[in-house]
CSV table of C-alpha atoms and ligand atoms in Angstrom, one decimal:
chain,number,residue,atom,x,y,z
A,1,MET,CA,61.0,199.8,129.7
A,2,GLU,CA,61.2,203.5,130.4
A,3,ASN,CA,64.5,203.8,128.6
A,4,SER,CA,63.5,201.7,125.6
A,5,PRO,CA,63.5,203.8,122.4
A,6,ILE,CA,61.4,201.2,120.5
A,7,LYS,CA,57.6,201.2,120.9
A,8,ALA,CA,56.0,197.7,121.0
A,9,PRO,CA,53.9,196.8,118.0
A,10,THR,CA,50.2,197.7,117.9
A,11,MET,CA,49.4,194.5,116.0
A,12,THR,CA,51.3,191.3,115.5
A,13,LEU,CA,50.4,189.5,112.2
A,14,THR,CA,53.2,187.1,112.1
A,15,SER,CA,53.8,183.4,111.3
A,16,GLY,CA,55.1,182.7,114.8
A,17,PRO,CA,55.8,183.6,117.5
A,18,VAL,CA,52.3,185.0,117.4
A,19,ALA,CA,50.0,187.2,119.5
A,20,ILE,CA,48.7,185.1,122.3
A,21,TYR,CA,45.2,184.7,123.8
A,22,PRO,CA,44.4,186.7,126.9
A,23,ARG,CA,43.8,183.5,128.9
A,24,VAL,CA,47.2,182.2,127.9
A,25,GLN,CA,48.7,185.5,129.1
A,26,GLU,CA,46.9,185.1,132.4
A,27,ALA,CA,48.1,181.5,132.7
A,28,LEU,CA,51.7,182.5,132.0
A,29,SER,CA,51.6,185.0,134.8
A,30,ARG,CA,50.5,182.5,137.5
A,31,PRO,CA,52.8,181.5,140.3
A,32,VAL,CA,55.5,179.0,139.3
A,33,PRO,CA,54.8,175.7,141.1
A,34,TYR,CA,57.4,173.2,142.1
A,35,ASP,CA,57.6,170.5,139.5
A,36,TYR,CA,57.2,167.6,142.0
A,37,ASP,CA,54.4,169.2,143.9
A,38,PRO,CA,51.3,167.0,143.3
A,39,TYR,CA,49.6,170.2,142.1
A,40,PHE,CA,51.9,170.5,139.1
A,41,GLN,CA,52.3,166.7,138.6
A,42,ASN,CA,48.5,166.6,138.2
A,43,ILE,CA,48.5,169.6,135.8
A,44,TYR,CA,51.2,167.9,133.7
A,45,GLU,CA,49.3,164.7,133.3
A,46,GLN,CA,46.1,166.5,132.5
A,47,VAL,CA,47.7,168.8,130.0
A,48,SER,CA,49.4,165.8,128.3
A,49,ILE,CA,46.0,164.0,128.0
A,50,LYS,CA,44.3,167.2,126.8
A,51,ALA,CA,46.9,167.8,124.1
A,52,GLY,CA,46.5,164.1,123.1
A,53,ARG,CA,42.7,164.7,122.8
A,54,ALA,CA,43.2,167.9,120.8
A,55,MET,CA,45.3,165.7,118.4
A,56,GLN,CA,42.4,163.2,118.3
A,57,SER,CA,44.6,160.6,119.9
A,58,ASP,CA,43.8,158.3,122.8
A,59,GLN,CA,47.5,158.6,123.8
A,60,PRO,CA,48.7,161.4,126.0
A,61,ALA,CA,50.9,163.8,124.1
A,62,LEU,CA,54.7,163.9,124.5
A,63,ILE,CA,55.6,167.4,125.7
A,64,LEU,CA,59.2,168.5,125.1
A,65,HIS,CA,60.6,171.6,126.9
A,66,CYS,CA,62.0,173.3,123.9
A,67,GLU,CA,60.6,175.1,120.9
A,68,PRO,CA,59.6,172.9,117.9
A,69,ALA,CA,62.8,173.3,115.8
A,70,VAL,CA,64.6,171.5,118.6
A,71,ALA,CA,61.9,168.9,118.9
A,72,ILE,CA,62.2,168.2,115.1
A,73,GLU,CA,66.0,167.8,115.5
A,74,ALA,CA,65.3,165.5,118.4
A,75,MET,CA,62.9,163.5,116.3
A,76,ALA,CA,65.6,163.0,113.6
A,77,ALA,CA,68.2,162.0,116.2
A,78,SER,CA,65.9,159.6,118.1
A,79,VAL,CA,64.1,157.9,115.2
A,80,ILE,CA,66.6,157.8,112.4
A,81,GLY,CA,69.3,155.2,112.9
A,82,PRO,CA,72.3,153.9,111.0
A,83,ASN,CA,70.1,151.3,109.1
A,84,ASP,CA,67.5,153.8,107.9
A,85,VAL,CA,67.0,155.0,104.4
A,86,VAL,CA,65.1,158.3,104.5
A,87,LEU,CA,63.0,159.9,101.8
A,88,ASN,CA,62.7,163.5,102.6
A,89,LEU,CA,60.1,165.7,100.9
A,90,ALA,CA,61.2,169.3,100.4
A,91,SER,CA,58.8,171.9,99.1
A,92,GLY,CA,60.3,174.7,101.1
A,93,VAL,CA,63.0,175.8,103.6
A,94,TYR,CA,61.7,173.7,106.5
A,95,GLY,CA,61.4,170.5,104.3
A,96,LYS,CA,64.9,171.1,102.9
A,97,GLY,CA,66.3,171.8,106.4
A,98,PHE,CA,65.0,168.5,107.8
A,99,GLY,CA,67.0,166.7,105.1
A,100,TYR,CA,70.2,168.1,106.6
A,101,TRP,CA,69.3,166.7,110.0
A,102,ALA,CA,68.2,163.4,108.6
A,103,ALA,CA,71.5,163.0,106.6
A,104,ARG,CA,73.4,163.2,109.9
A,105,TYR,CA,71.8,160.0,111.3
A,106,CYS,CA,70.7,157.8,108.3
A,107,LYS,CA,72.4,155.3,106.1
A,108,ARG,CA,71.2,157.1,103.0
A,109,LEU,CA,69.1,160.1,102.2
A,110,THR,CA,67.0,160.6,99.1
A,111,GLU,CA,64.7,163.5,98.4
A,112,VAL,CA,61.8,164.7,96.4
A,113,GLU,CA,62.2,168.4,95.9
A,114,VAL,CA,59.7,170.8,94.2
A,115,ALA,CA,59.8,174.6,93.6
A,116,TYR,CA,59.2,176.5,96.8
A,117,ASN,CA,55.9,177.9,95.7
A,118,ASP,CA,54.6,174.5,94.9
A,119,ALA,CA,53.5,171.3,96.8
A,120,ILE,CA,54.6,167.7,96.8
A,121,ASP,CA,52.5,165.5,94.5
A,122,PRO,CA,51.7,162.1,96.2
A,123,GLU,CA,52.4,160.4,92.9
A,124,GLN,CA,56.0,161.7,93.1
A,125,VAL,CA,56.3,160.1,96.5
A,126,ALA,CA,55.0,156.8,95.2
A,127,GLU,CA,57.4,157.0,92.3
A,128,ALA,CA,60.4,157.7,94.6
A,129,LEU,CA,59.4,154.8,96.8
A,130,ARG,CA,59.3,152.5,93.7
A,131,ALA,CA,62.7,153.7,92.8
A,132,ASN,CA,64.0,153.3,96.3
A,133,PRO,CA,62.3,150.2,97.8
A,134,ASP,CA,64.7,150.3,100.8
A,135,VAL,CA,63.2,153.5,102.2
A,136,THR,CA,62.3,153.0,105.9
A,137,ILE,CA,61.3,156.6,106.8
A,138,VAL,CA,59.5,159.4,104.9
A,139,SER,CA,59.5,162.9,106.3
A,140,THR,CA,56.9,165.6,105.4
A,141,VAL,CA,56.4,169.2,106.4
A,142,HIS,CA,52.7,169.8,106.3
A,143,HIS,CA,52.8,173.6,106.1
A,144,ASP,CA,56.1,174.8,104.9
A,145,THR,CA,55.7,178.2,106.6
A,146,PRO,CA,58.3,180.3,104.8
A,147,SER,CA,56.4,179.5,101.6
A,148,GLY,CA,52.8,179.6,103.0
A,149,THR,CA,52.1,176.3,101.2
A,150,ILE,CA,50.3,173.1,102.3
A,151,ASN,CA,51.4,169.6,101.3
A,152,PRO,CA,48.8,166.9,100.9
A,153,ALA,CA,49.9,165.1,104.1
A,154,GLY,CA,46.9,162.7,104.1
A,155,GLU,CA,47.5,161.3,100.6
A,156,ILE,CA,51.2,161.2,101.2
A,157,GLY,CA,50.6,159.3,104.4
A,158,ALA,CA,48.5,156.6,102.6
A,159,VAL,CA,51.4,156.1,100.1
A,160,VAL,CA,53.9,155.9,102.9
A,161,LYS,CA,51.8,153.3,104.8
A,162,ALA,CA,51.3,151.2,101.6
A,163,HIS,CA,55.1,151.1,101.4
A,164,GLY,CA,55.4,150.2,105.1
A,165,ALA,CA,57.7,153.1,106.1
A,166,LEU,CA,57.4,155.3,109.1
A,167,HIS,CA,56.0,158.8,108.5
A,168,LEU,CA,57.4,161.8,110.3
A,169,ILE,CA,55.3,165.0,110.1
A,170,ASP,CA,56.1,168.6,111.0
A,171,ALA,CA,52.7,170.1,111.5
A,172,VAL,CA,54.0,172.9,113.7
A,173,SER,CA,52.3,175.8,111.8
A,174,SER,CA,49.1,174.0,110.6
A,175,PHE,CA,47.8,172.0,113.6
A,176,ALA,CA,44.9,173.8,115.2
A,177,GLY,CA,44.6,176.1,112.2
A,178,MET,CA,43.0,173.5,110.0
A,179,ASP,CA,41.8,169.9,110.0
A,180,ILE,CA,45.0,168.0,110.5
A,181,HIS,CA,45.8,165.3,113.1
A,182,PRO,CA,48.3,162.4,113.4
A,183,GLY,CA,45.6,159.9,112.3
A,184,ASP,CA,44.7,161.9,109.2
A,185,CYS,CA,48.2,161.6,107.7
A,186,ALA,CA,49.2,158.2,109.1
A,187,ALA,CA,51.9,160.0,111.2
A,188,ASP,CA,54.3,158.0,113.3
A,189,VAL,CA,55.7,161.1,114.8
A,190,PHE,CA,53.7,164.3,114.6
A,191,VAL,CA,55.3,167.5,115.9
A,192,THR,CA,53.5,170.7,116.7
A,193,GLY,CA,53.6,173.4,119.4
A,194,PRO,CA,51.6,176.1,121.2
A,195,GLY,CA,53.3,179.0,119.5
A,196,LYS,CA,51.5,179.0,116.2
A,197,CYS,CA,47.8,178.3,115.5
A,198,LEU,CA,47.1,177.5,119.2
A,199,GLY,CA,47.9,181.1,120.1
A,200,GLY,CA,50.3,180.3,122.9
A,201,SER,CA,53.9,181.1,123.6
A,202,PRO,CA,56.7,179.3,121.6
A,203,GLY,CA,58.6,177.5,124.4
A,204,LEU,CA,57.3,174.0,124.1
A,205,SER,CA,56.7,171.2,121.6
A,206,VAL,CA,53.8,168.8,121.6
A,207,LEU,CA,54.2,165.4,119.9
A,208,ASN,CA,52.2,162.4,119.1
A,209,VAL,CA,54.3,159.2,118.7
A,210,SER,CA,53.0,155.8,117.4
A,211,GLU,CA,53.8,152.4,118.9
A,212,ALA,CA,55.8,151.6,115.8
A,213,ALA,CA,57.9,154.7,116.2
A,214,TRP,CA,58.6,154.0,119.9
A,215,ARG,CA,59.7,150.5,118.9
A,216,HIS,CA,61.9,151.9,116.2
A,217,MET,CA,63.6,154.3,118.6
A,218,GLU,CA,64.1,151.6,121.2
A,219,SER,CA,65.9,149.5,118.6
A,220,ASN,CA,68.0,152.4,117.4
A,221,GLU,CA,71.3,151.9,119.1
A,222,ASN,CA,72.3,155.5,118.4
A,223,ALA,CA,69.1,157.0,119.8
A,224,PRO,CA,70.2,159.7,122.4
A,225,ARG,CA,69.6,159.2,126.1
A,226,ALA,CA,70.1,161.8,128.9
A,227,SER,CA,70.1,164.4,126.1
A,228,VAL,CA,68.0,167.3,125.0
A,229,LEU,CA,67.6,165.4,121.7
A,230,SER,CA,66.0,162.3,123.4
A,231,LEU,CA,62.4,161.5,122.9
A,232,LEU,CA,62.8,158.3,124.8
A,233,ASP,CA,63.8,160.1,128.0
A,234,TRP,CA,60.4,161.8,128.1
A,235,LYS,CA,58.2,158.8,127.0
A,236,ASN,CA,56.6,158.1,130.3
A,237,ALA,CA,56.9,161.6,131.9
A,238,TRP,CA,53.3,162.4,131.2
A,239,SER,CA,52.2,160.2,134.1
A,240,LYS,CA,52.1,161.9,137.5
A,241,ASP,CA,53.7,158.7,139.0
A,242,GLU,CA,56.9,159.0,136.8
A,243,ALA,CA,59.9,161.3,137.2
A,244,PHE,CA,60.8,164.1,134.9
A,245,PRO,CA,64.2,163.7,133.2
A,246,PHE,CA,64.9,167.3,134.0
A,247,THR,CA,62.9,170.3,135.2
A,248,PRO,CA,60.0,170.9,132.8
A,249,SER,CA,59.1,174.5,131.8
A,250,VAL,CA,56.3,174.8,134.3
A,251,SER,CA,55.0,178.2,133.3
A,252,GLU,CA,54.9,177.2,129.7
A,253,VAL,CA,52.9,174.1,130.5
A,254,GLN,CA,50.3,176.3,132.3
A,255,GLY,CA,50.2,178.4,129.2
A,256,LEU,CA,49.8,175.4,126.9
A,257,ASP,CA,46.9,174.3,129.2
A,258,ALA,CA,45.1,177.6,128.6
A,259,ALA,CA,45.8,177.5,124.9
A,260,LEU,CA,44.3,174.0,124.7
A,261,ASP,CA,41.2,175.1,126.7
A,262,GLN,CA,40.7,178.0,124.3
A,263,TYR,CA,40.9,175.6,121.3
A,264,LEU,CA,38.7,172.8,122.7
A,265,GLN,CA,36.1,175.1,124.3
A,266,GLU,CA,35.7,177.3,121.3
A,267,GLY,CA,35.5,174.1,119.2
A,268,PRO,CA,38.1,173.0,116.6
A,269,GLU,CA,35.8,173.4,113.6
A,270,ALA,CA,35.0,177.0,114.6
A,271,VAL,CA,38.7,177.7,115.0
A,272,TRP,CA,39.7,176.2,111.6
A,273,ARG,CA,36.8,178.1,110.0
A,274,ARG,CA,38.0,181.5,111.1
A,275,HIS,CA,41.6,180.7,110.0
A,276,GLU,CA,40.2,179.8,106.6
A,277,VAL,CA,37.9,182.8,106.2
A,278,THR,CA,40.7,185.2,107.3
A,279,ALA,CA,43.2,183.7,104.8
A,280,ARG,CA,40.6,183.8,102.0
A,281,ALA,CA,39.8,187.4,102.7
A,282,CYS,CA,43.5,188.3,102.9
A,283,ARG,CA,44.2,186.6,99.5
A,284,ALA,CA,41.2,188.2,97.8
A,285,GLY,CA,42.3,191.7,99.1
A,286,ILE,CA,45.9,191.3,98.0
A,287,LYS,CA,44.9,190.1,94.5
A,288,ALA,CA,42.4,192.8,94.1
A,289,MET,CA,45.2,195.3,94.6
A,290,GLY,CA,47.0,193.7,91.7
A,291,LEU,CA,49.6,192.1,93.9
A,292,GLU,CA,50.4,188.4,93.8
A,293,ILE,CA,50.2,185.5,96.2
A,294,TRP,CA,53.3,183.4,96.4
A,295,PRO,CA,51.8,179.9,96.3
A,296,ALA,CA,51.4,178.6,92.7
A,297,ARG,CA,47.6,177.9,93.3
A,298,ASP,CA,45.0,178.9,95.8
A,299,SER,CA,44.3,175.3,96.6
A,300,ILE,CA,47.8,174.9,98.2
A,301,ALA,CA,47.7,178.3,100.0
A,302,ALA,CA,47.8,177.9,103.8
A,303,PRO,CA,44.9,179.0,106.0
A,304,SER,CA,47.3,180.2,108.6
A,305,THR,CA,49.8,182.2,106.5
A,306,THR,CA,49.4,184.3,103.4
A,307,ALA,CA,52.7,184.6,101.6
A,308,VAL,CA,52.6,187.7,99.3
A,309,THR,CA,55.2,188.0,96.5
A,310,ILE,CA,57.2,191.2,97.0
A,311,PRO,CA,56.3,193.5,94.0
A,312,GLY,CA,58.8,195.2,91.7
A,313,ASN,CA,62.2,195.5,93.2
A,314,LEU,CA,61.1,196.4,96.7
A,315,THR,CA,62.8,194.8,99.7
A,316,THR,CA,61.6,193.1,102.8
A,317,LYS,CA,63.0,196.0,104.9
A,318,GLN,CA,61.1,198.6,102.9
A,319,ILE,CA,57.8,196.9,103.4
A,320,HIS,CA,58.4,195.9,107.0
A,321,SER,CA,59.5,199.3,108.1
A,322,ALA,CA,56.6,201.0,106.4
A,323,ALA,CA,54.1,198.7,108.0
A,324,ARG,CA,55.8,198.8,111.4
A,325,GLN,CA,56.7,202.5,111.7
A,326,THR,CA,53.6,204.0,110.1
A,327,TYR,CA,51.0,201.6,111.4
A,328,GLY,CA,52.6,199.6,114.2
A,329,VAL,CA,52.0,196.3,112.4
A,330,THR,CA,54.6,193.5,112.5
A,331,LEU,CA,54.6,191.1,109.5
A,332,SER,CA,56.9,188.1,108.9
A,333,ALA,CA,59.6,188.0,106.2
A,334,GLY,CA,60.5,185.1,104.0
A,335,ARG,CA,63.3,182.9,105.2
A,336,LYS,CA,66.6,181.8,103.6
A,337,ASP,CA,65.6,180.9,100.0
A,338,THR,CA,62.3,182.9,100.2
A,339,TYR,CA,63.8,185.9,101.9
A,340,ASP,CA,63.3,189.2,100.0
A,341,LYS,CA,60.9,187.2,97.6
A,342,LEU,CA,57.8,187.3,99.8
A,343,ILE,CA,56.3,188.8,102.9
A,344,ARG,CA,54.1,186.7,105.2
A,345,VAL,CA,50.9,187.8,106.9
A,346,GLY,CA,50.2,185.3,109.7
A,347,HIS,CA,46.6,184.3,110.5
A,348,MET,CA,47.3,182.3,113.7
A,349,GLY,CA,45.4,182.0,116.9
A,350,PRO,CA,43.7,185.2,118.1
A,351,VAL,CA,44.4,187.1,114.9
A,352,ALA,CA,42.7,184.5,112.7
A,353,GLU,CA,39.8,186.8,112.6
A,354,PRO,CA,38.6,188.6,109.4
A,355,ILE,CA,39.1,192.1,110.8
A,356,TYR,CA,42.9,191.4,110.8
A,357,ALA,CA,42.7,190.5,107.1
A,358,LEU,CA,41.3,193.9,106.4
A,359,ALA,CA,44.1,195.5,108.4
A,360,ALA,CA,46.7,193.4,106.7
A,361,VAL,CA,45.4,194.4,103.2
A,362,ALA,CA,45.3,198.1,104.1
A,363,VAL,CA,48.8,198.1,105.6
A,364,PHE,CA,50.3,196.0,102.8
A,365,GLY,CA,48.8,198.4,100.2
A,366,ALA,CA,50.0,201.4,102.1
A,367,ALA,CA,53.5,200.0,102.5
A,368,VAL,CA,54.0,199.3,98.8
A,369,ARG,CA,52.4,202.6,97.8
A,370,GLN,CA,54.9,204.4,100.1
A,371,HIS,CA,57.6,203.0,97.9
A,372,GLY,CA,56.1,204.1,94.6
A,373,ILE,CA,54.0,201.1,93.5
A,374,SER,CA,50.5,202.4,92.9
A,375,VAL,CA,47.8,200.1,94.1
A,376,ASP,CA,44.1,200.6,94.8
A,377,VAL,CA,43.8,199.9,98.5
A,378,GLY,CA,40.0,200.5,98.4
A,379,SER,CA,39.5,197.7,95.9
A,380,GLY,CA,41.6,195.4,98.1
A,381,ILE,CA,39.4,196.2,101.1
A,382,GLU,CA,36.2,195.7,99.1
A,383,ALA,CA,37.3,192.3,97.8
A,384,ALA,CA,38.4,191.2,101.3
A,385,MET,CA,35.1,192.3,102.7
A,386,ALA,CA,33.2,190.5,100.0
A,387,GLU,CA,35.1,187.3,100.8
A,388,VAL,CA,34.2,187.7,104.5
A,389,SER,CA,30.5,188.0,103.6
A,390,ASN,CA,30.7,184.9,101.4
A,391,GLY,CA,32.4,183.0,104.2
A,392,ALA,CA,29.9,184.1,106.9
B,401,LIG,C1,57.6,177.6,113.5
B,401,LIG,C2,58.0,176.3,112.8
B,401,LIG,C3,58.9,175.5,113.4
B,401,LIG,C4,59.7,175.8,114.6
B,401,LIG,O1,60.8,176.4,114.3
B,401,LIG,P1,61.2,177.9,114.5
B,401,LIG,O2,62.4,177.9,115.3
B,401,LIG,O3,60.1,178.7,115.1
B,401,LIG,O4,61.5,178.4,113.1
B,401,LIG,C5,59.1,174.3,112.7
B,401,LIG,N1,58.5,173.9,111.6
B,401,LIG,C6,57.6,174.7,111.0
B,401,LIG,C7,57.0,174.3,109.7
B,401,LIG,C8,57.4,176.0,111.6
B,401,LIG,O5,56.5,176.8,111.1
């Protein structure tokens, strides 16, 4: 580190990977146990059950030893077979991206696509299902992170179930930051991970899979086996009496355990609440400075990410480097279609606390001011503080 010319950030306000809780840090630094030692086999079973409980499921969670983008590709490869017609819902970069994976495995793909600052309307889903009665699978991204927008996964789930299709949900960046669980959105496969609102490290994925989805995978002749894209390989691995298909990421599992303890012991409602208050304060502060929030309406703005429209003809690099170099604060950029259109302030895990909203507003204001856009940072801070008092 001595030779490193780049100083580590003072504050990380990103949309993942995120700053982690101290107890996760401690867990990640523990000795690495042998995977077949009864000590670790027991931890693995307990963590799987605990993750299931956090998802309000009586099933142990399916843990995959890859970050969630890989798990989502694995979900596509495992569930979607050559007889499936997929309705993919795209309100952002992740939703659109899932369609490319789905297209690789399905018989036919159809999509509902909306502007990337908007959300899917469940009525559009019902309409698409009426027009395509042969749809067998619907895929939804709950929080399309590069837009900071939330889709109404619960209402969409009800429409999907009425049709009789399977519902695949990417809840990677919303689970544990708000009230969303597999049962709330009739999910057949629900994918999340420790590296966002759980305030853990990004190396694992945590899934909940319904009986119907397992049956579907088992009857999919193309479902991969002995592969990093196989969900079936890991189906029973949660049990301490079963073998692992390959070596699990033991340190990451210990980190996940600590992240789940943090979440369950603090209490999910309390955790969701501080995500919500922080995001509200951030939005209020940004708006009071005369800047704009990217989502079309506050009602679809995520509690775990505030996407701010880049003002004037400033660039991502200008805002990022002002925030990082002058204040040591790391923010997230947009991605693909939203790159250079917005900057994201993450409110995930340990930084989902109102004080970080005040910091974000100040730093954002300072960064745009440094590039010639005059904003009243004081008003931004006042508005953010007022929102914190309202929320308290
Ligand atoms: C973070 C995230 C993922 C995981 O993919 P990355 O490789 O971290 O981009 C998947 N889906 C969503 C919605 C996410 O926010």
